[in-house]
CSV table of C-alpha atoms in Angstrom, one decimal:
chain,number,residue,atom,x,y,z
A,269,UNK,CA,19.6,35.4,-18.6
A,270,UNK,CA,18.6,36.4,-21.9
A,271,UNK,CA,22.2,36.8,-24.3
A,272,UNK,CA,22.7,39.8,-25.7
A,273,UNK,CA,25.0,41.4,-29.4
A,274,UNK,CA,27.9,42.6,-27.9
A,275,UNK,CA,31.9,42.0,-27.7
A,276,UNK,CA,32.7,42.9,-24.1
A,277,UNK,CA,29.1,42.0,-22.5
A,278,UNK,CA,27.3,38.0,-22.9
A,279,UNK,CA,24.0,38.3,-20.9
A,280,UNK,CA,22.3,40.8,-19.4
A,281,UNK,CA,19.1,40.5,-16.4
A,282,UNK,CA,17.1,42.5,-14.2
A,283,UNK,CA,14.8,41.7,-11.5
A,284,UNK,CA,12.7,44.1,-11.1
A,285,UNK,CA,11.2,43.9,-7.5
A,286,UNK,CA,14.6,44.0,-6.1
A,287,UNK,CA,15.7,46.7,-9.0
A,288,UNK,CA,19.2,44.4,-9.3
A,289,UNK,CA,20.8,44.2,-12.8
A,290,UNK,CA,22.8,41.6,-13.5
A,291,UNK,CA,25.5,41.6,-16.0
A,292,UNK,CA,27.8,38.6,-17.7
A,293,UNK,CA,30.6,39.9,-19.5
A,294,UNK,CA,32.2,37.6,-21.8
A,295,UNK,CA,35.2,36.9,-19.8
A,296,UNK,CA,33.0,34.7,-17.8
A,297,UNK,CA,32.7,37.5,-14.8
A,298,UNK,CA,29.4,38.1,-13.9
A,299,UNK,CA,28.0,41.2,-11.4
A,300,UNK,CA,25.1,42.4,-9.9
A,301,UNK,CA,24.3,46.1,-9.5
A,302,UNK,CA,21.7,47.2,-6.9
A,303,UNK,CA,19.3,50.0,-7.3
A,304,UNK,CA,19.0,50.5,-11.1
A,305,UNK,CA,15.9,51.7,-12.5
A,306,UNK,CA,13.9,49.6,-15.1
A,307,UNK,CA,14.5,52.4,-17.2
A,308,UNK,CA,17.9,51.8,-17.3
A,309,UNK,CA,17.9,48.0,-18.0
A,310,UNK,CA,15.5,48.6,-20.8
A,311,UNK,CA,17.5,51.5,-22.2
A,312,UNK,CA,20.7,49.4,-21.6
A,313,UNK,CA,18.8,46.8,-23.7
A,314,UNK,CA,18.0,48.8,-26.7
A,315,UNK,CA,21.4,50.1,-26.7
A,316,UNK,CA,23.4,49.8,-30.2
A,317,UNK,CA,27.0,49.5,-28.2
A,318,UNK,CA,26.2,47.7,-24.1
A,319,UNK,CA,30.2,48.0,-23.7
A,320,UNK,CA,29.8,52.4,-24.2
A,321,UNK,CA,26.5,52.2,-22.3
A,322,UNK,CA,27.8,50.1,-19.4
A,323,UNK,CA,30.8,52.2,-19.1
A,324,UNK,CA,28.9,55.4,-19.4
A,325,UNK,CA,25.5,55.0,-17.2
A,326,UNK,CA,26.5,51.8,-15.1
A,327,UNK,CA,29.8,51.5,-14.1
A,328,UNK,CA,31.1,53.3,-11.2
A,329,UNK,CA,26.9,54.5,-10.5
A,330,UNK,CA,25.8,51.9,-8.5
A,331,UNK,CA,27.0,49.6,-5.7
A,332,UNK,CA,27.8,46.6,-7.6
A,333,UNK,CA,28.9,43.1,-5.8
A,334,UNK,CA,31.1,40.2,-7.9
A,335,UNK,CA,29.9,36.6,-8.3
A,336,UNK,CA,32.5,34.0,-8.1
């Protein structure tokens, strides 16, 4: 999982067949969220602040499971 500039989030992944983000934040939690366009990731990506763009176009949009 590539690491990525941000406080809140560490790494960020997405595999593509299965459309599946996955997202480290750096409190060592780590989630998958099913059914995200690429467009999304790549967006997510780009983005200047990943905390404002998680919390605006990821949280609480897509079914989402915990890894523990």
């Amino acid at each position: 999982m590539p690491q990525v500039a941000s406080s809140v989030i560490s790494r960020i992944d997405y595999n593509a067949p299965a459309r599946e983000l996955h997202v480290t934040f750096t409190s060592g939690r780590s989630y998958s969220y099913f059914g995200v366009p690429g467009e999304v990731y790549f967006q997510f990506c780009r983005a200047a602040s990943k905390g404002d763009f998680f919390n605006t176009l990821i949280r609480d949009r897509y079914e989402f499971t915990e890894h523990r």
